[in-house]
CSV table of C-alpha atoms and ligand atoms in Angstrom, one decimal:
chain,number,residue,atom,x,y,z
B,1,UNK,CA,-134.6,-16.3,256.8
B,2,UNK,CA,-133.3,-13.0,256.0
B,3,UNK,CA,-135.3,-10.1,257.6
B,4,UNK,CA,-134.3,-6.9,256.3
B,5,UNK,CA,-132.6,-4.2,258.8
B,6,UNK,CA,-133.2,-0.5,259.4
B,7,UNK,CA,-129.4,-0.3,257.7
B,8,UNK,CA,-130.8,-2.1,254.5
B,9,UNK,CA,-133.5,1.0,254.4
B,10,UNK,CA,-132.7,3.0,251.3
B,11,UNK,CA,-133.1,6.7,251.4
B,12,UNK,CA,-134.2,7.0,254.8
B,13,UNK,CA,-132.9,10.8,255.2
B,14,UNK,CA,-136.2,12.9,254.3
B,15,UNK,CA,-138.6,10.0,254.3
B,16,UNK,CA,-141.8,10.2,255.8
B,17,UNK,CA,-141.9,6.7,257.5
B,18,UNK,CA,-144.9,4.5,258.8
B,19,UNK,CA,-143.8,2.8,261.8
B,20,UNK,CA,-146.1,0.1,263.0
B,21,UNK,CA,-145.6,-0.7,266.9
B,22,UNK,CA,-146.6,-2.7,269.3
B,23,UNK,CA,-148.3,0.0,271.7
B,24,UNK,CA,-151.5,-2.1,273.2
B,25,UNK,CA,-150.6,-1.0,276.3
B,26,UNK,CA,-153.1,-1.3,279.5
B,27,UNK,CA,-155.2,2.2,280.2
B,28,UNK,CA,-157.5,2.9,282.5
B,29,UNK,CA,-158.6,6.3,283.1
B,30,UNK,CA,-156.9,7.8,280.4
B,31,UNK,CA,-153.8,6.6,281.9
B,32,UNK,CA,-151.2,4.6,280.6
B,33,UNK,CA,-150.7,1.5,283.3
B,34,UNK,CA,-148.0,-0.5,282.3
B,35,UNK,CA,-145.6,1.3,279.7
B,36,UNK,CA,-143.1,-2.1,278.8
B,37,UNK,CA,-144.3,-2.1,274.8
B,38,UNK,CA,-143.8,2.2,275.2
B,39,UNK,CA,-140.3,1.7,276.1
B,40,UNK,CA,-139.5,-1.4,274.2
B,41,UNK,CA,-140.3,0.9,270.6
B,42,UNK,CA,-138.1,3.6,272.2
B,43,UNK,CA,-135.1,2.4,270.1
B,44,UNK,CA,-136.4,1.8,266.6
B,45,UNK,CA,-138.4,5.5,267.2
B,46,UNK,CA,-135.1,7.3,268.1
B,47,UNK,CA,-133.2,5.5,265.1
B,48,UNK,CA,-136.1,6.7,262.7
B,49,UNK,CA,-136.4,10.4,264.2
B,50,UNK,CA,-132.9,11.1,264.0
B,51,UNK,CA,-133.4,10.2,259.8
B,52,UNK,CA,-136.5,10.8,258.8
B,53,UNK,CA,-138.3,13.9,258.0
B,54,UNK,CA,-141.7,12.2,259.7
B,55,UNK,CA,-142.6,9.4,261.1
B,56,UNK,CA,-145.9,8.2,261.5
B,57,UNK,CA,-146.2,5.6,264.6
B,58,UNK,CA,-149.1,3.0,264.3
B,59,UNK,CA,-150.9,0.2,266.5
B,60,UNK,CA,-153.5,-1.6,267.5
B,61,UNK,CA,-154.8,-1.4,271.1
B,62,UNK,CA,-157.3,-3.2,273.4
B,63,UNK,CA,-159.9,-5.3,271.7
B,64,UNK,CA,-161.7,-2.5,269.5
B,65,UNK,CA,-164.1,-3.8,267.3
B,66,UNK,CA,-164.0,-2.2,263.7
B,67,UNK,CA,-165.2,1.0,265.0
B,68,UNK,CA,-164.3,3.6,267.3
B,69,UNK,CA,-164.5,3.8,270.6
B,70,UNK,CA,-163.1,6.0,273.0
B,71,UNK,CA,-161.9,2.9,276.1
B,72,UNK,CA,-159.3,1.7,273.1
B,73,UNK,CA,-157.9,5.3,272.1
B,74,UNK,CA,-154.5,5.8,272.0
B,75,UNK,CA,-154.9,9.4,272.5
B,76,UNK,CA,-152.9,8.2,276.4
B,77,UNK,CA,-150.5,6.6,274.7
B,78,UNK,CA,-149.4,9.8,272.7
B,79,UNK,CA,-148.9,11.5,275.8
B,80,UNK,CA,-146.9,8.6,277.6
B,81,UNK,CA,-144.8,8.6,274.5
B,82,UNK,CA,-144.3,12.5,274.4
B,83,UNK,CA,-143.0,12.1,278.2
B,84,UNK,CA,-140.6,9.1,277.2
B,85,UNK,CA,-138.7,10.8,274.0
B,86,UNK,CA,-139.4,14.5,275.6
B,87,UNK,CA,-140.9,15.7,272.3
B,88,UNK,CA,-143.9,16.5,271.0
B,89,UNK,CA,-146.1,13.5,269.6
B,90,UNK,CA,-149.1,15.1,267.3
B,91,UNK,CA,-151.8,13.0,267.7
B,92,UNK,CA,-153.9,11.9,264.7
B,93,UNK,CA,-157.3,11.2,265.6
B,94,UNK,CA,-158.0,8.8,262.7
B,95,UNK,CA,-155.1,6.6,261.1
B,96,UNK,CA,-156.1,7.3,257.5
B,97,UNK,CA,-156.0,10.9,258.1
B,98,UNK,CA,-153.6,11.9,255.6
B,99,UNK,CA,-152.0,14.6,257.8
B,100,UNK,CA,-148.4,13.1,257.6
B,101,UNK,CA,-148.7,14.8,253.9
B,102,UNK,CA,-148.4,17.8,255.0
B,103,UNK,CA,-146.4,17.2,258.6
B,104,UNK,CA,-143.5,19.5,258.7
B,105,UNK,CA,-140.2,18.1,258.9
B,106,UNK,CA,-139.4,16.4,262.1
B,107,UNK,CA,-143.2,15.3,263.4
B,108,UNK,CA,-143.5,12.2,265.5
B,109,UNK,CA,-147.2,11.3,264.6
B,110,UNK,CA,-149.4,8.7,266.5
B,111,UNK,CA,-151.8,7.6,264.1
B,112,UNK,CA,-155.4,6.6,266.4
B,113,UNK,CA,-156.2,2.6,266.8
B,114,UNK,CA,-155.7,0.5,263.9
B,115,UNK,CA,-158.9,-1.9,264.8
B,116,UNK,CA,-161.3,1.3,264.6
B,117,UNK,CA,-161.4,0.5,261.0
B,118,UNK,CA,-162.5,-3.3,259.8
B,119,UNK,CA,-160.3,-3.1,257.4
B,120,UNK,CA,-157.2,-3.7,259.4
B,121,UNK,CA,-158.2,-7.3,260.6
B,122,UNK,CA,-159.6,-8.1,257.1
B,123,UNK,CA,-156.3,-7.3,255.5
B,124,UNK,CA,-158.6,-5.3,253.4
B,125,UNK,CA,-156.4,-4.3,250.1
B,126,UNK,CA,-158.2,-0.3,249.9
B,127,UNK,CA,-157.5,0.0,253.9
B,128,UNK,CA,-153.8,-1.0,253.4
B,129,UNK,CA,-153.7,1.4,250.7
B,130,UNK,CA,-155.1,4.4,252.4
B,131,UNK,CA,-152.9,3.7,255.2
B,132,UNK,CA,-149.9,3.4,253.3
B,133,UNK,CA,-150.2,6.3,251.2
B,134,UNK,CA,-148.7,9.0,252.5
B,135,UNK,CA,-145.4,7.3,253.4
B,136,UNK,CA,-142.3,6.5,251.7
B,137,UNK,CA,-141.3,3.7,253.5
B,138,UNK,CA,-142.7,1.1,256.3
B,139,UNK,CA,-141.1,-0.3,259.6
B,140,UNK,CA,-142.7,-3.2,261.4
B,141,UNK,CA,-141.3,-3.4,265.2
B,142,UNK,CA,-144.4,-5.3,266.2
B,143,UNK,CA,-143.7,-8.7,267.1
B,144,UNK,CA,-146.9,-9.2,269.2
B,145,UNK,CA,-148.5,-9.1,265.5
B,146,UNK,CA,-146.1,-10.7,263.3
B,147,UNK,CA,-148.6,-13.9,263.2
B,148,UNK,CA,-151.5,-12.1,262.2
B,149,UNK,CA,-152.7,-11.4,258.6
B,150,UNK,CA,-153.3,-7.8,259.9
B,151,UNK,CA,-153.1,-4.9,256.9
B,152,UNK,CA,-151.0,-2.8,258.9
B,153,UNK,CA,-148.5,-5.9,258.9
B,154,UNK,CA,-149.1,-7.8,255.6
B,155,UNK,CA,-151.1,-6.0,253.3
B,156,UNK,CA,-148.9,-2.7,253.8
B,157,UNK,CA,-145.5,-4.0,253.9
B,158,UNK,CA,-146.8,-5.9,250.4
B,159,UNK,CA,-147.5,-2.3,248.8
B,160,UNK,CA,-143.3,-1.4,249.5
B,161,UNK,CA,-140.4,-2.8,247.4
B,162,UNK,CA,-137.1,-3.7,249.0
B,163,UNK,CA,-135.0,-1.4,250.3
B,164,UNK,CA,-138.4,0.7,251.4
B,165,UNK,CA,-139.5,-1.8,254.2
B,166,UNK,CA,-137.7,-3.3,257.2
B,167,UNK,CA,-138.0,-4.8,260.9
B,168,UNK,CA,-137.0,-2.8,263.6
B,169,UNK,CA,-134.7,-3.6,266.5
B,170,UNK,CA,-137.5,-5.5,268.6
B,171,UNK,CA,-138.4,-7.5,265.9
B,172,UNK,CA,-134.9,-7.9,265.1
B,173,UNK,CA,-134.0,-9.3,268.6
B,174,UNK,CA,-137.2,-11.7,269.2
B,175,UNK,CA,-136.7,-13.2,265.5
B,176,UNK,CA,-132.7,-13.6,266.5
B,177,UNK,CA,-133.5,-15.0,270.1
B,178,UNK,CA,-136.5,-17.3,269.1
B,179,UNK,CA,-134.7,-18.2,266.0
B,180,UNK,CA,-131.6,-19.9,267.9
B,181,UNK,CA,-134.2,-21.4,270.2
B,182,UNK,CA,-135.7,-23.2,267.2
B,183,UNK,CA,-133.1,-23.2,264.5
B,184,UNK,CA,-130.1,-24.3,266.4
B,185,UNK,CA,-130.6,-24.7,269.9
B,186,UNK,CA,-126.9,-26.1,271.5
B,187,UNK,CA,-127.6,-29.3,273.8
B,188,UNK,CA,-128.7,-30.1,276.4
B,189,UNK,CA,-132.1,-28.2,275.3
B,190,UNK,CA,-134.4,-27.7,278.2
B,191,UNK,CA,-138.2,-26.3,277.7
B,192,UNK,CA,-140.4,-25.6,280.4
B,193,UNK,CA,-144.1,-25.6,279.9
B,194,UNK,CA,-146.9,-24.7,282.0
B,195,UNK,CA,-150.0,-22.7,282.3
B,196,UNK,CA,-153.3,-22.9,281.8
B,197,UNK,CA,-154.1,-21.9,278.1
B,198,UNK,CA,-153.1,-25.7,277.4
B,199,UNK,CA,-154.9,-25.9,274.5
B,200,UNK,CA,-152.9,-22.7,272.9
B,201,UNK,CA,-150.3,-24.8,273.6
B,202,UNK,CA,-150.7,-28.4,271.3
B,203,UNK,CA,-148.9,-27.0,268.4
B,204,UNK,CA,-145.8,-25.8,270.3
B,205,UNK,CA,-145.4,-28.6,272.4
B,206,UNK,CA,-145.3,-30.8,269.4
B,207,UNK,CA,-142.6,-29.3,267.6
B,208,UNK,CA,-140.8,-28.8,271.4
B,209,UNK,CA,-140.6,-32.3,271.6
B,210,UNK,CA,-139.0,-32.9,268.5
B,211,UNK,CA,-136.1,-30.0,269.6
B,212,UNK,CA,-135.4,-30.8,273.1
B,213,UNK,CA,-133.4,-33.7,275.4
B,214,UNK,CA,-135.8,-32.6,278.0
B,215,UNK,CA,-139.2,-31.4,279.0
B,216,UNK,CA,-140.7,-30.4,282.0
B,217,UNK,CA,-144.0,-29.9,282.5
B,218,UNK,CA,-146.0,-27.8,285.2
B,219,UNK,CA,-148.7,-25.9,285.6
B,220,UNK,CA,-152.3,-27.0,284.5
B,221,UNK,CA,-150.4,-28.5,281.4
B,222,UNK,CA,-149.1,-31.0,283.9
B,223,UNK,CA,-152.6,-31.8,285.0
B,224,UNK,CA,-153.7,-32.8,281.6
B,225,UNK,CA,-150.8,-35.3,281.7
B,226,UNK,CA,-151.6,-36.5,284.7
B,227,UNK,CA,-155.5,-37.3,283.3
B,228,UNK,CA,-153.5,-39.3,280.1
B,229,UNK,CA,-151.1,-41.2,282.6
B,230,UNK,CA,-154.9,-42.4,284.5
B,231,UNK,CA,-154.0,-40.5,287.7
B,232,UNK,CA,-157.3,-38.8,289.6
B,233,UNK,CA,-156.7,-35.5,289.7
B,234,UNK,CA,-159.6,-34.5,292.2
B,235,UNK,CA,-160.8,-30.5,291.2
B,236,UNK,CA,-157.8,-29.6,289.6
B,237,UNK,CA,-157.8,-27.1,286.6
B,238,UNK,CA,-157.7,-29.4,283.4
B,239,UNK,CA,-158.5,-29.5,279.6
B,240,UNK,CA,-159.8,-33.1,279.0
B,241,UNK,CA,-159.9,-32.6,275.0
B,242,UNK,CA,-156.3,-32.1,275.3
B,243,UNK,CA,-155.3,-35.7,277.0
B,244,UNK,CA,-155.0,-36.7,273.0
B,245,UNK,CA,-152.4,-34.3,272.7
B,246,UNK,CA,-150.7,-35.2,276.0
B,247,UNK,CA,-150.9,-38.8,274.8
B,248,UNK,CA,-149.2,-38.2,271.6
B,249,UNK,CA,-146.6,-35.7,272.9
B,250,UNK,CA,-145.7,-39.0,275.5
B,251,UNK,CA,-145.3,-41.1,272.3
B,252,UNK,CA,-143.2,-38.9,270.3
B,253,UNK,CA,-141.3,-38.3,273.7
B,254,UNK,CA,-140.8,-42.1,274.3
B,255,UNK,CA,-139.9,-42.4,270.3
B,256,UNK,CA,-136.8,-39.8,270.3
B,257,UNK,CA,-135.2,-40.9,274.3
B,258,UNK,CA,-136.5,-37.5,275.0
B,259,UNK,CA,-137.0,-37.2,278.7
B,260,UNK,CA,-140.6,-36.1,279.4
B,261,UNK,CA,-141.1,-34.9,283.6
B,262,UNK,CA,-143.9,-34.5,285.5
B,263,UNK,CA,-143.9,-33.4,289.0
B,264,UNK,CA,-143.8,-35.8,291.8
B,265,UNK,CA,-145.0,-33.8,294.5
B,266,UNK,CA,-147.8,-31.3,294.2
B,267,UNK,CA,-149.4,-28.7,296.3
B,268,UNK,CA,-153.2,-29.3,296.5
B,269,UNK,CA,-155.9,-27.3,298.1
B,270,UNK,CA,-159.6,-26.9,298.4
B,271,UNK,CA,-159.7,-23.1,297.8
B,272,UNK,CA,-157.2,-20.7,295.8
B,273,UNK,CA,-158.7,-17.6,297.4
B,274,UNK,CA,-159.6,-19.0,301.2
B,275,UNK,CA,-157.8,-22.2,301.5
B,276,UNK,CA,-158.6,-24.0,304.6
B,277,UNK,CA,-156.4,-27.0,304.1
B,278,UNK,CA,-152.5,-26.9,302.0
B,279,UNK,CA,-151.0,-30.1,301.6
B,280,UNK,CA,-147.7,-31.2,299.6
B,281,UNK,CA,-148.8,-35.2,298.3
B,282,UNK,CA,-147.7,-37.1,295.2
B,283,UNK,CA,-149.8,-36.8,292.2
B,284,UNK,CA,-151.4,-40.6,292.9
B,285,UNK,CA,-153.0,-39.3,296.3
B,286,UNK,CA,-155.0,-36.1,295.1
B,287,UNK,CA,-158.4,-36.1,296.9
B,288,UNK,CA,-161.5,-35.3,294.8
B,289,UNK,CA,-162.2,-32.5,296.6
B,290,UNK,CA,-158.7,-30.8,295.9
B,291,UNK,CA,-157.0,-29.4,293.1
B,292,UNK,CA,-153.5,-29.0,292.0
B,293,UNK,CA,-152.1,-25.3,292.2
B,294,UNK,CA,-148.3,-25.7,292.6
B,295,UNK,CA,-145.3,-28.2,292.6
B,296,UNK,CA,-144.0,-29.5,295.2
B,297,UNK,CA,-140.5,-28.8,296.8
B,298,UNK,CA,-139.4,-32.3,295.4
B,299,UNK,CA,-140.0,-31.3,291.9
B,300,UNK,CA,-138.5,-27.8,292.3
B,301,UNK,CA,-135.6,-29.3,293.2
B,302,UNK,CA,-135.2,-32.0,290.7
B,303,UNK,CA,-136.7,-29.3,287.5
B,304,UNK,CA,-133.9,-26.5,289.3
B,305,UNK,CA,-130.9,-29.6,288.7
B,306,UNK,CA,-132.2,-30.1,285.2
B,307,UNK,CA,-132.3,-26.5,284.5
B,308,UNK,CA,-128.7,-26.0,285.8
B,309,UNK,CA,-127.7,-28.4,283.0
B,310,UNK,CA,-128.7,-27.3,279.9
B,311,UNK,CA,-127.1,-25.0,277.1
B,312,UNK,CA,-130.6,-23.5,276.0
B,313,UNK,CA,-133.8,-23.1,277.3
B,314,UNK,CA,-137.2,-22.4,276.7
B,315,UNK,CA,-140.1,-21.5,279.3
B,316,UNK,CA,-143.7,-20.5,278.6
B,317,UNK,CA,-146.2,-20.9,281.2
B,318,UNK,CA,-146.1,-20.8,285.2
B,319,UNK,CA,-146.1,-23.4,287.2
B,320,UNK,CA,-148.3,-23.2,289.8
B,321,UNK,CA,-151.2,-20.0,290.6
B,322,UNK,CA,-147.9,-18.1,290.8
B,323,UNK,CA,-150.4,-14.8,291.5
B,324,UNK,CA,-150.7,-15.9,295.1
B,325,UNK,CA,-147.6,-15.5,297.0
B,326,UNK,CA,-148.7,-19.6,298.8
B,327,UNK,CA,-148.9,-20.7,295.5
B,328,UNK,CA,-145.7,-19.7,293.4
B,329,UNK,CA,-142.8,-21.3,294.8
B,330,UNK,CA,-142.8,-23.4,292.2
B,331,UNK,CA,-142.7,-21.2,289.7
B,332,UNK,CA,-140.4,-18.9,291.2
B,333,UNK,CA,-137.9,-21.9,291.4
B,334,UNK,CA,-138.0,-22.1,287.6
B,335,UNK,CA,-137.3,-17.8,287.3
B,336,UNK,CA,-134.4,-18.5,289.6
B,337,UNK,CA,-132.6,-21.1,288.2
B,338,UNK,CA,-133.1,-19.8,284.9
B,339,UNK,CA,-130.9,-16.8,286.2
B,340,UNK,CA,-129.0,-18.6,287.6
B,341,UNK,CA,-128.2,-21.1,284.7
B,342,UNK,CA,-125.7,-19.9,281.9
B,343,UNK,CA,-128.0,-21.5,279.2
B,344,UNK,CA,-129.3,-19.3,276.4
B,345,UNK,CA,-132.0,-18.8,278.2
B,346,UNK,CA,-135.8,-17.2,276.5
B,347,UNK,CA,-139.2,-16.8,278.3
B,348,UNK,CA,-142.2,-16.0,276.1
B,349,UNK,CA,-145.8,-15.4,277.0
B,350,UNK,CA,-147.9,-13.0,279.0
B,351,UNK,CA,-148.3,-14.6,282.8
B,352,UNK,CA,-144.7,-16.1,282.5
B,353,UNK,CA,-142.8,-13.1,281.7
B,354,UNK,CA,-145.4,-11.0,284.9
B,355,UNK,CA,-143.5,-14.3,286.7
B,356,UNK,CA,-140.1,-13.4,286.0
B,357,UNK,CA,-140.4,-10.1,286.6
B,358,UNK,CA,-141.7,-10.5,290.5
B,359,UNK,CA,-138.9,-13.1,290.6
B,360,UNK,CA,-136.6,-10.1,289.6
B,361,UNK,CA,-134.6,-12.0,287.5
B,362,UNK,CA,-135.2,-10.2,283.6
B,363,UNK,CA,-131.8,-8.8,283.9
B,364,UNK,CA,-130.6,-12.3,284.1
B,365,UNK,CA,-132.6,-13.7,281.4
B,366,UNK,CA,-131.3,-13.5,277.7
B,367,UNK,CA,-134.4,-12.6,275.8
B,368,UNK,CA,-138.0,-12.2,277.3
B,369,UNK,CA,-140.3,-12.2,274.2
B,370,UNK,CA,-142.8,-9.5,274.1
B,371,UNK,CA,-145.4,-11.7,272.1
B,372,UNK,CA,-147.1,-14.1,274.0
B,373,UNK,CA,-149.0,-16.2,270.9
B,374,UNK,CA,-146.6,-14.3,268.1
B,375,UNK,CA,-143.6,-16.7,270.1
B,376,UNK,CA,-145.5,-19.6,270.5
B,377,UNK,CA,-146.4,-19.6,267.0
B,378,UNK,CA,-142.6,-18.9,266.2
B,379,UNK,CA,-141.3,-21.5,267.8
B,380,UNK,CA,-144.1,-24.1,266.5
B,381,UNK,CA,-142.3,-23.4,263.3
B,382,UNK,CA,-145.1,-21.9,261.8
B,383,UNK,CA,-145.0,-19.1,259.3
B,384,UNK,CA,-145.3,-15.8,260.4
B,385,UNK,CA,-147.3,-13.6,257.5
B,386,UNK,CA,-145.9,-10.2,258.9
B,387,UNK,CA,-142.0,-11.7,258.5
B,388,UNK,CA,-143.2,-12.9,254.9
B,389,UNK,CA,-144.1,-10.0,254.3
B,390,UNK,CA,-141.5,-7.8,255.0
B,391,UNK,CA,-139.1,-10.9,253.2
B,392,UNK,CA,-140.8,-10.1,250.0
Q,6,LIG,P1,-148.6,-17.6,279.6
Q,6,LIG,O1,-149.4,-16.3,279.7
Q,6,LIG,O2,-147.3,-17.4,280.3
Q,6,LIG,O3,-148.5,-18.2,278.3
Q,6,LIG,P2,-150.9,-19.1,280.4
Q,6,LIG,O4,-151.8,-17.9,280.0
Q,6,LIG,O5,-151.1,-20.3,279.7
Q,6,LIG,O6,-149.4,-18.6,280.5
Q,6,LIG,O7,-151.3,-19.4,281.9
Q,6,LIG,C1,-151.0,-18.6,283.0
Q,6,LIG,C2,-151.9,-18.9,284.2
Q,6,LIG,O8,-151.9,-20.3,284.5
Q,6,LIG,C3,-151.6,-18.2,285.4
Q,6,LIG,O9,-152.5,-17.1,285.6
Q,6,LIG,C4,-151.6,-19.2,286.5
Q,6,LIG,O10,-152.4,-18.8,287.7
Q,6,LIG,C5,-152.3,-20.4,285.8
Q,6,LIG,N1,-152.0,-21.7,286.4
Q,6,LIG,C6,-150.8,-22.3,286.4
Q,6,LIG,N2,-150.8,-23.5,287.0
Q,6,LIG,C7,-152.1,-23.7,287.4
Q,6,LIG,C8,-152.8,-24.7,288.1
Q,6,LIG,N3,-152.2,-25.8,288.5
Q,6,LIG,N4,-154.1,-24.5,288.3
Q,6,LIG,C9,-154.8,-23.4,287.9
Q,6,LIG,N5,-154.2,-22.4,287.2
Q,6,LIG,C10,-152.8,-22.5,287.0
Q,7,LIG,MG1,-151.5,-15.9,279.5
């Protein structure tokens, strides 16, 4: 795969430059609450600014239907971006507002919510092209996206010739990092999967096991495997449609000598919220009136030794109900020896990389992915239509 560069951008100096971003940032109150995709653009913005005669920044925020509506503006954003380059961001209340046309040299635009239009999720050809047309050339730095067939990440790029279209530096890094993972992971390759989205999760875990010496499981993934081995696993969270894929991922495991684990001690309860009774028990002894919501200290300790061992690894999903403090040693044991491994070491998805950060390890983690599906549909091996796109 050859993704072309902001360096392989041809004419760059006076362009007028659509940028498409990952800004779907949390707001509440008109306030920006969590500004991690603000910062992560930062780079790619500078590199543009300092070239272009405008640039025209572009996302999709929030779960806006086709039509606008104020809760999914990115009016907030504008100003949280304004603060973090300290310069003016104009605001463009309506993304095919053609106002970049006549933008004076040196405007940073923010073009309003992609999804207030149908046409972006359609891929609608006339969207794309009203989008597209008053810039020169188009950047895609939203990795978040890149497995969508979204216009403002397929249907535009398809409307630029090389040379006029690139990645930026985000994308850049998660298609380096996740491509190692998949492409040429060194041994011993370690991934660690948990969660509770298990059934996001098939796909992934099949290609996984074809990659990896080892795989742990945790989380309510575990429980699922638990249900194929026969065990009773009382209350526990579970998905029962996906004991097939459990089943087969044992098989294929068993097939290649790849070393599947499961924990052997687990934290059950009777509440999450107001638990009256903790107990640590193997996973043949959970009552029916319990459920799962951690791994024991057994297993954190066996997982931590494998984890110490490998030359990559891979980890998407927590381990336990890592949100309550009583519940996420487990999952915390993962974060930290991660750290403290000197694997190649990425984390992808939404509640595992909200783990690693109240671990405080990122620092010590080589790539955290900023696309929860986008890297789980990477590393499944599946294309990606926004890298095709910009490819072609
Ligand atoms: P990610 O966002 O990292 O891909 P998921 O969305 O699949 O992960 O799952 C994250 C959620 O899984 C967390 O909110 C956590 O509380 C939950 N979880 C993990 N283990 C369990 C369990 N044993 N029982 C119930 N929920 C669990
Ligand atoms: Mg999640």
């Amino acid at each position: 795969m050859s993704l072309p560069t902001l360096d392989d951008l041809d004419g760059v100096k006076g362009a007028k430059v659509l940028a498409r971003l990952d800004l779907n940032v949390p707001v509440k109150g008109g306030e920006v609450m969590d500004a991690t995709r603000i910062t992560a653009a930062l780079p790619t913005l500078r590199w543009l600014l300092d070239r272009a005669d405008v640039v025209a920044a572009c996302s999709h925020l929030g779960k806006a239907k086709g039509a606008p509506d104020p809760a999914f503006s990115l009016e907030p954003v504008a100003a949280a971006l304004s603060r973090a380059l300290d310069r003016p961001v104009q605001f463009v209340a309506d993304c095919l507002d053609g106002a970049a046309a006549e933008a004076a040299p040196g405007t940073l635009l923010l073009l309003e919510n992609l999804r207030f239009y149908p046409g972006e999720k359609a891929n609608d050809p006339d969207f794309a092209k009203r989008l597209a047309a008053p810039y020169t050339h188009y950047v895609n730095d939203a990795f978040g996206t890149a497995h969508r067939a979204h216009a403002s990440v397929v249907g535009v790029p398809a409307l630029y010739g090389p040379a006029k279209k690139a990645a930026g530096f985000l994308m850049g890094s998660e298609v380096a990092s996740l491509g190692r993972v998949v492409n040429d992971p060194e041994q011993p390759f370690v991934a660690v999967v948990g969660g509770a989205k298990v059934s996001t999760k098939t796909a992934p875990l099949e290609a996984l096991v074809k990659k990896v010496s080892s795989l742990l499981i945790g989380g309510g993934m575990a429980n699922t495997f638990f249900l194929a081995k026969g065990l009773e696993i009382g209350r526990s969270l579970v998905e029962e449609d996906m004991v097939a894929t459990a089943r087969n991922v044992l098989a294929a495991a068993a097939e290649r000598g790849v070393e599947v684990m499961l924990p052997d001690d687990v934290v059950v309860t009777d509440s999450i919220d107001d638990p009256r009774h903790i107990d640590v028990v193997n996973p043949d002894a959970v009552a029916s009136d319990r459920m799962i919501v951690d791994m024991g200290p057994q297993t954190r300790e066996r997982y931590s030794h494998v984890l110490s061992t490998a030359r990559t690894v891979f980890w998407n999903g927590p381990m336990g109900v890592f949100e309550v403090d009583r519940f996420a040693a487990g999952t915390l044991a993962v974060a930290e020896a991660l750290a403290a491994s000197s694997a190649f070491s990425v984390v992808g998805g939404g509640e595992s990389v909200m783990a690693i950060r109240r671990a405080g390890v990122v620092d010590s983690i080589d790539h955290v992915s900023t696309g929860g599906g986008a890297s789980l549909q990477f590393i499944t091996g599946d294309e990606m239509p926004a890298l095709v796109a910009l490819e072609a």
